[in-house]
mmCIF file of C-alpha atoms and ligand atoms in Angstrom:
data_model
loop_
_atom_site.group_PDB
_atom_site.id
_atom_site.type_symbol
_atom_site.label_atom_id
_atom_site.label_comp_id
_atom_site.label_asym_id
_atom_site.label_seq_id
_atom_site.Cartn_x
_atom_site.Cartn_y
_atom_site.Cartn_z
ATOM 1 C CA MET T 282 28.649 13.852 -3.301
ATOM 2 C CA ALA T 283 30.292 12.087 -6.206
ATOM 3 C CA HIS T 284 29.611 14.691 -8.883
ATOM 4 C CA SER T 285 27.426 17.765 -8.710
ATOM 5 C CA SER T 286 25.883 17.198 -12.161
ATOM 6 C CA SER T 287 25.051 13.495 -11.799
ATOM 7 C CA SER T 288 21.385 12.667 -11.368
ATOM 8 C CA VAL T 289 20.050 11.525 -8.033
ATOM 9 C CA THR T 290 19.768 7.785 -7.432
ATOM 10 C CA GLY T 291 17.980 6.913 -4.230
ATOM 11 C CA GLU T 292 16.572 9.296 -1.649
ATOM 12 C CA PHE T 293 18.385 7.754 1.306
ATOM 13 C CA ARG T 294 21.724 7.568 -0.441
ATOM 14 C CA LEU T 295 21.415 11.247 -1.284
ATOM 15 C CA ILE T 296 20.586 12.121 2.333
ATOM 16 C CA ARG T 297 23.598 10.107 3.533
ATOM 17 C CA GLN T 298 25.859 11.928 1.078
ATOM 18 C CA LEU T 299 24.503 15.320 2.184
ATOM 19 C CA ALA T 300 25.016 14.427 5.842
ATOM 20 C CA GLU T 301 28.616 13.309 5.250
ATOM 21 C CA ARG T 302 29.436 16.344 3.168
ATOM 22 C CA PHE T 303 27.681 19.172 4.983
ATOM 23 C CA SER T 304 26.626 18.303 8.520
ATOM 24 C CA ARG T 305 28.977 19.311 11.335
ATOM 25 C CA SER T 306 29.008 18.416 14.994
ATOM 26 C CA HIS T 307 28.142 21.102 17.517
ATOM 27 C CA PRO T 308 28.024 20.808 21.297
ATOM 28 C CA SER T 309 24.325 21.682 21.436
ATOM 29 C CA VAL T 310 23.273 19.376 18.559
ATOM 30 C CA LEU T 311 22.641 16.015 20.203
ATOM 31 C CA ARG T 312 21.245 14.367 17.050
ATOM 32 C CA GLY T 313 21.464 15.791 13.537
ATOM 33 C CA ILE T 314 20.465 14.181 10.236
ATOM 34 C CA GLY T 315 19.311 10.573 10.447
ATOM 35 C CA ASP T 316 16.445 10.301 12.909
ATOM 36 C CA ASP T 317 12.755 11.260 12.841
ATOM 37 C CA ALA T 318 13.648 14.651 14.317
ATOM 38 C CA ALA T 319 16.830 16.512 15.201
ATOM 39 C CA VAL T 320 17.543 16.956 18.917
ATOM 40 C CA VAL T 321 19.043 20.203 20.236
ATOM 41 C CA ARG T 322 19.953 21.056 23.831
ATOM 42 C CA CYS T 323 18.152 24.225 24.935
ATOM 43 C CA SER T 324 18.652 23.982 28.693
ATOM 44 C CA THR T 325 19.873 21.375 31.138
ATOM 45 C CA ARG T 326 16.263 20.298 31.649
ATOM 46 C CA GLN T 327 14.830 20.437 28.147
ATOM 47 C CA ARG T 328 15.546 19.247 24.609
ATOM 48 C CA LEU T 329 14.183 20.822 21.440
ATOM 49 C CA LEU T 330 13.020 18.460 18.657
ATOM 50 C CA LEU T 331 12.851 19.702 15.034
ATOM 51 C CA THR T 332 11.306 18.051 12.004
ATOM 52 C CA THR T 333 10.091 19.139 8.564
ATOM 53 C CA ASP T 334 8.078 17.527 5.762
ATOM 54 C CA LEU T 335 7.320 18.635 2.236
ATOM 55 C CA LEU T 336 4.235 17.609 0.253
ATOM 56 C CA ALA T 337 4.369 18.113 -3.525
ATOM 57 C CA GLU T 338 1.312 17.913 -5.772
ATOM 58 C CA GLY T 339 1.437 14.874 -8.050
ATOM 59 C CA ILE T 340 3.950 13.126 -5.789
ATOM 60 C CA HIS T 341 2.366 13.088 -2.332
ATOM 61 C CA PHE T 342 -1.209 13.928 -3.246
ATOM 62 C CA ASP T 343 -3.520 14.138 -6.192
ATOM 63 C CA LEU T 344 -6.172 16.856 -6.217
ATOM 64 C CA ARG T 345 -8.565 14.454 -7.963
ATOM 65 C CA THR T 346 -8.692 12.220 -4.896
ATOM 66 C CA ALA T 347 -7.620 14.414 -1.946
ATOM 67 C CA THR T 348 -9.473 17.434 -0.543
ATOM 68 C CA PHE T 349 -7.542 20.457 0.706
ATOM 69 C CA GLU T 350 -8.581 19.525 4.266
ATOM 70 C CA ASP T 351 -7.066 16.062 3.710
ATOM 71 C CA ILE T 352 -3.789 17.551 2.480
ATOM 72 C CA GLY T 353 -3.497 19.988 5.391
ATOM 73 C CA TYR T 354 -4.369 17.272 7.892
ATOM 74 C CA LYS T 355 -1.767 14.906 6.467
ATOM 75 C CA ALA T 356 0.963 17.559 6.301
ATOM 76 C CA ALA T 357 0.426 18.038 10.028
ATOM 77 C CA VAL T 358 0.296 14.297 10.773
ATOM 78 C CA ALA T 359 3.628 13.674 9.002
ATOM 79 C CA ASN T 360 5.268 16.136 11.421
ATOM 80 C CA LEU T 361 3.312 15.181 14.546
ATOM 81 C CA SER T 362 4.161 11.542 13.925
ATOM 82 C CA ASP T 363 7.908 12.286 13.735
ATOM 83 C CA ILE T 364 7.737 14.103 17.094
ATOM 84 C CA ALA T 365 5.739 11.155 18.476
ATOM 85 C CA ALA T 366 8.420 8.718 17.270
ATOM 86 C CA MET T 367 11.021 10.614 19.354
ATOM 87 C CA GLY T 368 8.779 10.463 22.431
ATOM 88 C CA GLY T 369 8.294 14.246 22.388
ATOM 89 C CA LYS T 370 5.477 16.698 22.957
ATOM 90 C CA PRO T 371 4.648 18.728 19.801
ATOM 91 C CA HIS T 372 4.914 22.486 20.324
ATOM 92 C CA VAL T 373 4.895 25.007 17.423
ATOM 93 C CA MET T 374 4.785 24.903 13.624
ATOM 94 C CA LEU T 375 5.727 26.987 10.578
ATOM 95 C CA VAL T 376 4.060 26.475 7.203
ATOM 96 C CA ALA T 377 5.591 27.351 3.816
ATOM 97 C CA LEU T 378 3.360 27.341 0.725
ATOM 98 C CA ALA T 379 4.004 27.593 -3.004
ATOM 99 C CA LEU T 380 0.707 28.143 -4.806
ATOM 100 C CA PRO T 381 -0.151 27.775 -8.499
ATOM 101 C CA ARG T 382 -1.886 30.711 -10.225
ATOM 102 C CA THR T 383 -5.196 28.852 -10.074
ATOM 103 C CA ALA T 384 -5.187 28.634 -6.257
ATOM 104 C CA THR T 385 -8.025 30.399 -4.417
ATOM 105 C CA SER T 386 -8.114 31.815 -0.898
ATOM 106 C CA SER T 387 -10.896 29.383 -0.053
ATOM 107 C CA GLN T 388 -8.620 26.440 -0.976
ATOM 108 C CA VAL T 389 -5.845 27.789 1.246
ATOM 109 C CA GLU T 390 -8.374 28.318 4.047
ATOM 110 C CA ARG T 391 -9.483 24.670 3.733
ATOM 111 C CA LEU T 392 -5.849 23.501 3.769
ATOM 112 C CA TYR T 393 -5.281 25.324 7.072
ATOM 113 C CA ARG T 394 -8.586 24.086 8.496
ATOM 114 C CA GLY T 395 -7.342 20.519 7.865
ATOM 115 C CA MET T 396 -4.039 21.285 9.597
ATOM 116 C CA MET T 397 -5.692 22.883 12.610
ATOM 117 C CA ARG T 398 -8.163 20.051 12.973
ATOM 118 C CA ILE T 399 -5.332 17.813 14.183
ATOM 119 C CA CYS T 400 -2.936 20.484 15.523
ATOM 120 C CA ARG T 401 -5.436 22.182 17.830
ATOM 121 C CA PRO T 402 -6.174 19.112 19.987
ATOM 122 C CA CYS T 403 -2.407 18.507 20.126
ATOM 123 C CA MET T 404 -1.939 22.131 21.352
ATOM 124 C CA VAL T 405 0.402 22.954 18.450
ATOM 125 C CA VAL T 406 0.516 26.677 17.652
ATOM 126 C CA LEU T 407 1.117 28.166 14.187
ATOM 127 C CA VAL T 408 3.936 30.720 14.573
ATOM 128 C CA GLY T 409 5.054 31.532 11.017
ATOM 129 C CA GLY T 410 5.849 30.366 7.513
ATOM 130 C CA ASP T 411 6.419 31.656 4.001
ATOM 131 C CA THR T 412 4.308 32.108 0.861
ATOM 132 C CA SER T 413 5.332 32.002 -2.791
ATOM 133 C CA ALA T 414 3.884 31.520 -6.272
ATOM 134 C CA SER T 415 4.517 28.203 -8.038
ATOM 135 C CA ARG T 416 4.634 27.371 -11.740
ATOM 136 C CA HIS T 417 4.136 23.654 -11.151
ATOM 137 C CA GLY T 418 1.348 22.875 -8.703
ATOM 138 C CA TRP T 419 1.033 23.043 -4.956
ATOM 139 C CA PHE T 420 3.882 22.610 -2.468
ATOM 140 C CA ILE T 421 3.210 22.517 1.257
ATOM 141 C CA SER T 422 6.102 22.389 3.686
ATOM 142 C CA MET T 423 5.583 22.191 7.416
ATOM 143 C CA THR T 424 8.237 22.470 10.096
ATOM 144 C CA MET T 425 7.377 21.484 13.644
ATOM 145 C CA THR T 426 9.156 21.638 16.954
ATOM 146 C CA GLY T 427 8.605 19.510 20.000
ATOM 147 C CA VAL T 428 9.990 19.307 23.489
ATOM 148 C CA ALA T 429 11.358 16.359 25.431
ATOM 149 C CA SER T 430 13.186 15.644 28.658
ATOM 150 C CA PRO T 431 16.834 14.591 28.540
ATOM 151 C CA HIS T 432 17.258 10.794 28.756
ATOM 152 C CA ARG T 433 13.600 10.372 27.734
ATOM 153 C CA ILE T 434 14.108 10.521 23.972
ATOM 154 C CA LEU T 435 13.595 7.577 21.606
ATOM 155 C CA TYR T 436 16.160 7.184 18.830
ATOM 156 C CA ARG T 437 16.254 4.827 15.869
ATOM 157 C CA SER T 438 19.657 3.655 17.079
ATOM 158 C CA GLY T 439 18.818 2.043 20.430
ATOM 159 C CA ALA T 440 17.776 -1.506 19.410
ATOM 160 C CA ARG T 441 19.770 -4.365 21.011
ATOM 161 C CA PRO T 442 20.026 -8.098 20.203
ATOM 162 C CA GLY T 443 17.152 -10.034 21.759
ATOM 163 C CA ASP T 444 14.851 -6.973 21.979
ATOM 164 C CA ASP T 445 11.255 -7.580 20.954
ATOM 165 C CA LEU T 446 9.967 -5.698 17.917
ATOM 166 C CA TRP T 447 6.542 -4.093 18.417
ATOM 167 C CA VAL T 448 4.164 -2.080 16.291
ATOM 168 C CA SER T 449 1.059 -0.078 17.221
ATOM 169 C CA GLY T 450 -2.329 -0.340 15.461
ATOM 170 C CA THR T 451 -2.621 -2.115 12.122
ATOM 171 C CA LEU T 452 -0.488 -1.947 8.981
ATOM 172 C CA GLY T 453 -1.289 -1.529 5.288
ATOM 173 C CA ASP T 454 -4.701 0.124 5.660
ATOM 174 C CA SER T 455 -3.602 3.494 4.320
ATOM 175 C CA ALA T 456 -1.973 1.965 1.222
ATOM 176 C CA ALA T 457 -5.135 -0.023 0.515
ATOM 177 C CA GLY T 458 -7.220 3.145 1.028
ATOM 178 C CA LEU T 459 -5.079 4.963 -1.526
ATOM 179 C CA GLN T 460 -5.498 2.135 -4.051
ATOM 180 C CA LEU T 461 -9.274 2.315 -3.523
ATOM 181 C CA LEU T 462 -9.281 6.086 -4.086
ATOM 182 C CA ALA T 463 -7.213 5.741 -7.248
ATOM 183 C CA GLY T 464 -8.828 2.738 -8.876
ATOM 184 C CA PRO T 465 -12.072 0.803 -9.144
ATOM 185 C CA THR T 466 -13.590 -0.681 -5.981
ATOM 186 C CA PRO T 467 -13.568 -4.491 -6.034
ATOM 187 C CA SER T 468 -17.216 -5.530 -6.302
ATOM 188 C CA LYS T 469 -16.848 -8.129 -3.542
ATOM 189 C CA LEU T 470 -15.579 -5.652 -0.945
ATOM 190 C CA ALA T 471 -18.187 -4.540 1.616
ATOM 191 C CA PRO T 472 -18.817 -0.752 1.692
ATOM 192 C CA HIS T 473 -17.899 -0.463 5.394
ATOM 193 C CA HIS T 474 -14.437 -1.938 4.656
ATOM 194 C CA VAL T 475 -14.021 0.552 1.808
ATOM 195 C CA ARG T 476 -14.946 3.415 4.152
ATOM 196 C CA THR T 477 -12.560 2.188 6.870
ATOM 197 C CA LEU T 478 -9.571 1.900 4.533
ATOM 198 C CA ILE T 479 -10.180 5.274 2.879
ATOM 199 C CA ALA T 480 -10.597 6.932 6.300
ATOM 200 C CA ARG T 481 -7.293 5.410 7.445
ATOM 201 C CA HIS T 482 -5.644 6.942 4.379
ATOM 202 C CA ARG T 483 -7.272 10.357 4.701
ATOM 203 C CA ARG T 484 -7.199 10.757 8.474
ATOM 204 C CA PRO T 485 -4.330 8.772 10.000
ATOM 205 C CA THR T 486 -3.741 9.131 13.758
ATOM 206 C CA PRO T 487 -0.334 10.244 15.023
ATOM 207 C CA ARG T 488 0.545 8.153 18.106
ATOM 208 C CA ILE T 489 1.661 11.049 20.286
ATOM 209 C CA ALA T 490 0.505 9.800 23.701
ATOM 210 C CA LEU T 491 1.990 6.363 23.018
ATOM 211 C CA GLY T 492 5.379 7.826 22.025
ATOM 212 C CA GLN T 493 5.504 9.941 25.187
ATOM 213 C CA LEU T 494 4.553 6.976 27.344
ATOM 214 C CA LEU T 495 7.172 4.672 25.789
ATOM 215 C CA ALA T 496 9.812 7.354 26.354
ATOM 216 C CA SER T 497 8.796 8.578 29.821
ATOM 217 C CA GLN T 498 8.461 5.065 31.239
ATOM 218 C CA LYS T 499 11.625 3.907 29.460
ATOM 219 C CA LEU T 500 9.738 1.006 27.908
ATOM 220 C CA ALA T 501 11.260 1.217 24.418
ATOM 221 C CA THR T 502 14.903 1.068 23.355
ATOM 222 C CA ALA T 503 14.351 2.455 19.809
ATOM 223 C CA ALA T 504 11.460 3.845 17.766
ATOM 224 C CA ILE T 505 10.492 5.134 14.319
ATOM 225 C CA ASP T 506 7.139 6.031 12.780
ATOM 226 C CA VAL T 507 5.934 3.933 9.846
ATOM 227 C CA SER T 508 5.670 6.583 7.140
ATOM 228 C CA ASP T 509 7.346 4.973 4.122
ATOM 229 C CA GLY T 510 6.301 1.372 4.805
ATOM 230 C CA LEU T 511 7.250 -1.251 7.394
ATOM 231 C CA SER T 512 10.022 -2.891 5.332
ATOM 232 C CA GLY T 513 11.860 0.380 4.736
ATOM 233 C CA ASP T 514 11.296 1.945 8.148
ATOM 234 C CA LEU T 515 12.423 -1.267 9.835
ATOM 235 C CA ALA T 516 15.581 -1.139 7.715
ATOM 236 C CA HIS T 517 16.259 2.378 9.067
ATOM 237 C CA VAL T 518 16.049 1.132 12.681
ATOM 238 C CA CYS T 519 18.310 -1.844 11.935
ATOM 239 C CA GLU T 520 20.839 0.296 10.098
ATOM 240 C CA ALA T 521 20.904 3.012 12.780
ATOM 241 C CA SER T 522 21.216 0.396 15.547
ATOM 242 C CA GLY T 523 23.687 -1.849 13.669
ATOM 243 C CA MET T 524 21.301 -4.794 14.100
ATOM 244 C CA GLY T 525 19.350 -7.396 12.147
ATOM 245 C CA VAL T 526 15.770 -8.528 12.696
ATOM 246 C CA GLU T 527 13.496 -11.511 12.340
ATOM 247 C CA VAL T 528 9.856 -10.613 11.660
ATOM 248 C CA VAL T 529 7.135 -13.248 11.963
ATOM 249 C CA ALA T 530 4.699 -12.774 9.051
ATOM 250 C CA ALA T 531 1.798 -14.479 10.865
ATOM 251 C CA THR T 532 1.934 -11.868 13.647
ATOM 252 C CA LEU T 533 1.684 -8.732 11.466
ATOM 253 C CA PRO T 534 -1.387 -6.813 12.691
ATOM 254 C CA LEU T 535 -3.909 -6.686 9.847
ATOM 255 C CA SER T 536 -7.338 -5.093 10.132
ATOM 256 C CA PRO T 537 -10.436 -7.044 9.049
ATOM 257 C CA ALA T 538 -10.862 -4.403 6.301
ATOM 258 C CA LEU T 539 -7.340 -5.020 4.953
ATOM 259 C CA ARG T 540 -7.805 -8.793 5.011
ATOM 260 C CA ALA T 541 -11.065 -8.410 3.072
ATOM 261 C CA TYR T 542 -9.417 -6.025 0.604
ATOM 262 C CA ALA T 543 -6.454 -8.348 0.017
ATOM 263 C CA LEU T 544 -8.840 -11.254 -0.548
ATOM 264 C CA SER T 545 -10.948 -9.280 -3.018
ATOM 265 C CA ARG T 546 -7.853 -8.266 -4.997
ATOM 266 C CA ARG T 547 -6.101 -11.628 -4.601
ATOM 267 C CA MET T 548 -3.167 -9.891 -2.968
ATOM 268 C CA ASP T 549 -1.064 -11.090 -0.065
ATOM 269 C CA ALA T 550 -2.192 -9.033 2.950
ATOM 270 C CA ALA T 551 1.193 -9.455 4.689
ATOM 271 C CA ARG T 552 2.943 -7.984 1.666
ATOM 272 C CA LEU T 553 0.584 -5.006 1.746
ATOM 273 C CA ALA T 554 1.485 -4.547 5.415
ATOM 274 C CA LEU T 555 5.233 -4.664 4.647
ATOM 275 C CA GLN T 556 4.854 -2.285 1.729
ATOM 276 C CA GLY T 557 2.154 0.099 2.928
ATOM 277 C CA GLY T 558 3.209 3.668 3.562
ATOM 278 C CA GLU T 559 1.530 6.411 5.576
ATOM 279 C CA ASP T 560 0.283 4.183 8.381
ATOM 280 C CA TYR T 561 1.884 6.557 10.914
ATOM 281 C CA GLU T 562 1.997 3.771 13.481
ATOM 282 C CA LEU T 563 4.950 3.507 15.865
ATOM 283 C CA LEU T 564 7.449 0.708 15.284
ATOM 284 C CA PHE T 565 9.599 0.198 18.380
ATOM 285 C CA THR T 566 11.901 -2.215 20.134
ATOM 286 C CA ALA T 567 11.787 -3.125 23.816
ATOM 287 C CA PRO T 568 13.608 -5.574 26.067
ATOM 288 C CA SER T 569 11.696 -8.785 26.807
ATOM 289 C CA SER T 570 11.532 -7.636 30.460
ATOM 290 C CA ALA T 571 9.050 -4.936 29.310
ATOM 291 C CA ARG T 572 6.755 -7.475 27.636
ATOM 292 C CA GLY T 573 4.256 -7.778 30.496
ATOM 293 C CA ARG T 574 3.916 -4.003 30.885
ATOM 294 C CA LEU T 575 3.472 -3.529 27.124
ATOM 295 C CA GLU T 576 0.836 -6.255 26.964
ATOM 296 C CA ARG T 577 -1.073 -4.576 29.814
ATOM 297 C CA LEU T 578 -0.732 -1.210 28.075
ATOM 298 C CA SER T 579 -2.040 -2.748 24.867
ATOM 299 C CA ARG T 580 -5.121 -4.138 26.620
ATOM 300 C CA ARG T 581 -5.884 -0.661 28.007
ATOM 301 C CA GLN T 582 -5.728 0.970 24.556
ATOM 302 C CA ALA T 583 -8.633 -0.664 22.764
ATOM 303 C CA ARG T 584 -8.295 1.479 19.647
ATOM 304 C CA CYS T 585 -4.538 1.167 19.323
ATOM 305 C CA PRO T 586 -3.345 -2.285 20.349
ATOM 306 C CA LEU T 587 0.354 -3.098 20.437
ATOM 307 C CA THR T 588 1.572 -6.222 18.649
ATOM 308 C CA ARG T 589 4.867 -8.063 19.036
ATOM 309 C CA ILE T 590 5.984 -8.896 15.485
ATOM 310 C CA GLY T 591 9.573 -10.077 15.794
ATOM 311 C CA THR T 592 12.975 -10.050 17.462
ATOM 312 C CA ILE T 593 16.112 -7.969 16.994
ATOM 313 C CA THR T 594 19.150 -10.054 16.024
ATOM 314 C CA ARG T 595 22.836 -9.466 15.353
ATOM 315 C CA GLU T 596 23.507 -7.439 12.211
ATOM 316 C CA ARG T 597 25.111 -10.326 10.317
ATOM 317 C CA PHE T 598 21.735 -12.131 10.108
ATOM 318 C CA GLY T 599 20.232 -9.236 8.142
ATOM 319 C CA LEU T 600 16.514 -8.510 7.837
ATOM 320 C CA ARG T 601 14.540 -11.741 7.679
ATOM 321 C CA LEU T 602 10.899 -12.736 7.515
ATOM 322 C CA ARG T 603 9.590 -15.980 8.992
ATOM 323 C CA GLN T 604 6.913 -16.882 6.438
ATOM 324 C CA ARG T 605 3.716 -18.722 7.322
ATOM 325 C CA ASP T 606 5.198 -21.940 5.879
ATOM 326 C CA GLY T 607 8.093 -21.626 8.366
ATOM 327 C CA GLU T 608 10.676 -20.649 5.754
ATOM 328 C CA LEU T 609 13.014 -17.781 6.644
ATOM 329 C CA VAL T 610 13.509 -15.336 3.735
ATOM 330 C CA ALA T 611 15.165 -11.931 3.304
ATOM 331 C CA ILE T 612 12.622 -9.126 3.814
ATOM 332 C CA PRO T 613 11.904 -7.646 0.395
ATOM 333 C CA ARG T 614 12.335 -3.862 0.321
ATOM 334 C CA LEU T 615 8.830 -2.930 -0.816
ATOM 335 C CA SER T 616 8.370 0.511 0.689
ATOM 336 C CA TYR T 617 8.548 3.788 -1.157
ATOM 337 C CA GLU T 618 11.765 5.653 -1.885
ATOM 338 C CA HIS T 619 12.020 8.786 -4.022
ATOM 339 C CA PHE T 620 14.214 8.578 -7.158
ATOM 340 C CA SER T 621 14.294 4.779 -7.228
ATOM 341 C CA GLU T 622 12.377 2.246 -9.266
ATOM 342 C CA PRO T 623 9.631 0.473 -7.321
ATOM 343 C CA CYS T 624 10.859 -3.035 -6.442
ATOM 344 C CA ASP T 625 7.601 -4.735 -7.205
ATOM 345 C CA LYS T 626 5.410 -2.818 -9.618
ATOM 346 C CA THR T 627 2.653 -5.408 -9.454
ATOM 347 C CA LEU T 628 1.908 -4.286 -5.896
ATOM 348 C CA THR T 629 1.344 -0.614 -6.622
ATOM 349 C CA ASN T 630 -1.607 0.198 -8.776
ATOM 350 C CA GLY T 631 -2.227 3.707 -7.473
ATOM 351 C CA PRO T 632 -0.747 7.015 -8.618
ATOM 352 C CA PRO T 633 2.814 7.833 -7.629
ATOM 353 C CA ARG T 634 2.954 8.442 -3.900
ATOM 354 C CA ARG T 635 5.626 10.223 -1.903
HETATM 355 P P1 ADP K 99 10.954 10.863 8.016
HETATM 356 O O1 ADP K 99 10.366 9.863 7.040
HETATM 357 O O2 ADP K 99 10.976 10.389 9.426
HETATM 358 O O3 ADP K 99 10.386 12.250 7.859
HETATM 359 P P2 ADP K 99 13.148 11.160 6.212
HETATM 360 O O4 ADP K 99 13.349 9.817 5.615
HETATM 361 O O5 ADP K 99 12.375 12.190 5.459
HETATM 362 O O6 ADP K 99 12.500 10.969 7.669
HETATM 363 O O7 ADP K 99 14.553 11.787 6.586
HETATM 364 C C1 ADP K 99 15.523 11.036 7.250
HETATM 365 C C2 ADP K 99 16.537 11.996 7.867
HETATM 366 O O8 ADP K 99 17.188 12.737 6.835
HETATM 367 C C3 ADP K 99 15.938 13.022 8.800
HETATM 368 O O9 ADP K 99 16.850 13.230 9.859
HETATM 369 C C4 ADP K 99 15.826 14.270 7.938
HETATM 370 O O10 ADP K 99 15.877 15.452 8.705
HETATM 371 C C5 ADP K 99 17.048 14.133 7.037
HETATM 372 N N1 ADP K 99 16.886 14.781 5.706
HETATM 373 C C6 ADP K 99 15.982 14.452 4.742
HETATM 374 N N2 ADP K 99 16.143 15.217 3.640
HETATM 375 C C7 ADP K 99 17.172 16.053 3.911
HETATM 376 C C8 ADP K 99 17.836 17.083 3.174
HETATM 377 N N3 ADP K 99 17.447 17.404 1.923
HETATM 378 N N4 ADP K 99 18.852 17.733 3.771
HETATM 379 C C9 ADP K 99 19.241 17.424 5.044
HETATM 380 N N5 ADP K 99 18.684 16.445 5.779
HETATM 381 C C10 ADP K 99 17.656 15.764 5.238
HETATM 382 MG MG1 MG K 100 9.593 9.523 10.630
#
């Protein structure tokens, strides 16, 4: 790090500096800082995956709009989704809490009920944690492990020129749901669209089975989960792989609810999809030879279709978006990053997120 007393500018720059300064190679550490989860060798036949996520009140959630069940559920999804992005099977979790003086045992109980609601069907077992008082709101940190087979792990770094870029489900719904929770509901938006978008924000689905399938059948070359927003998470894949990308705006998967929302707010739905965080969909690359199998897989998964949204290119071409008018432009970095100014304030009307 440049100077210990200088203030932090940019979450990802800070992480890079920490990795350069403090991480060390070790024969059993197959992947350290820089992917959705770390990968550690535990036997010749099995790999251990490790990930952790911290939720801070006022940054990641607002108690005026989120219930304790919502917060617990989403703490678990953030971790489950990282294991899914590596192609792993989630295993155990530890939960650390810092509670303000006003916290009640019933609130903590509801937080854990939300966590278990998604962890139980995924067979994830709570094995420990830590508890502390807090002077400044709630903090919830969850650490999760997963298991994977050697040579069946998806990394951010595997994309190759000419690979197709795919994404599961639809994009931007969660961000729209958050805006609806935080602000007035546009009068022209049908109530069922409002309910859909808010549900996508409050109860996102980690794509665990899909991640395992992509890894076990060696369909994907690289993967990441869309937690910060497509534009930023795509940049992580390109950077880790040393590649560029061309995304076709007209192919971005947008739900009917998001299209209706964008229309009612006179926003560009594609921009919401590029910006929107907390979708927890899987963004992955695959050789064109896998296209037929992925299309068949997509047809079988009615509730989570797979959409081809672009092509991996050489790094020198950068990250580009083919707009609807045919023009090729640089992809604007619209997704969320801690400690940095939002690039386009007109797009974010909700409370501060992550
Ligand atoms: P994700 O959005 O998938 O959870 P992050 O963007 O939070 O990933 O983190 C990217 C990488 O940086 C991960 O490998 C994570 O473990 C690592 N990382 C994040 N914060 C820190 C930190 N404070 N110290 C060490 N590693 C970190
Ligand atoms: Mg991730």
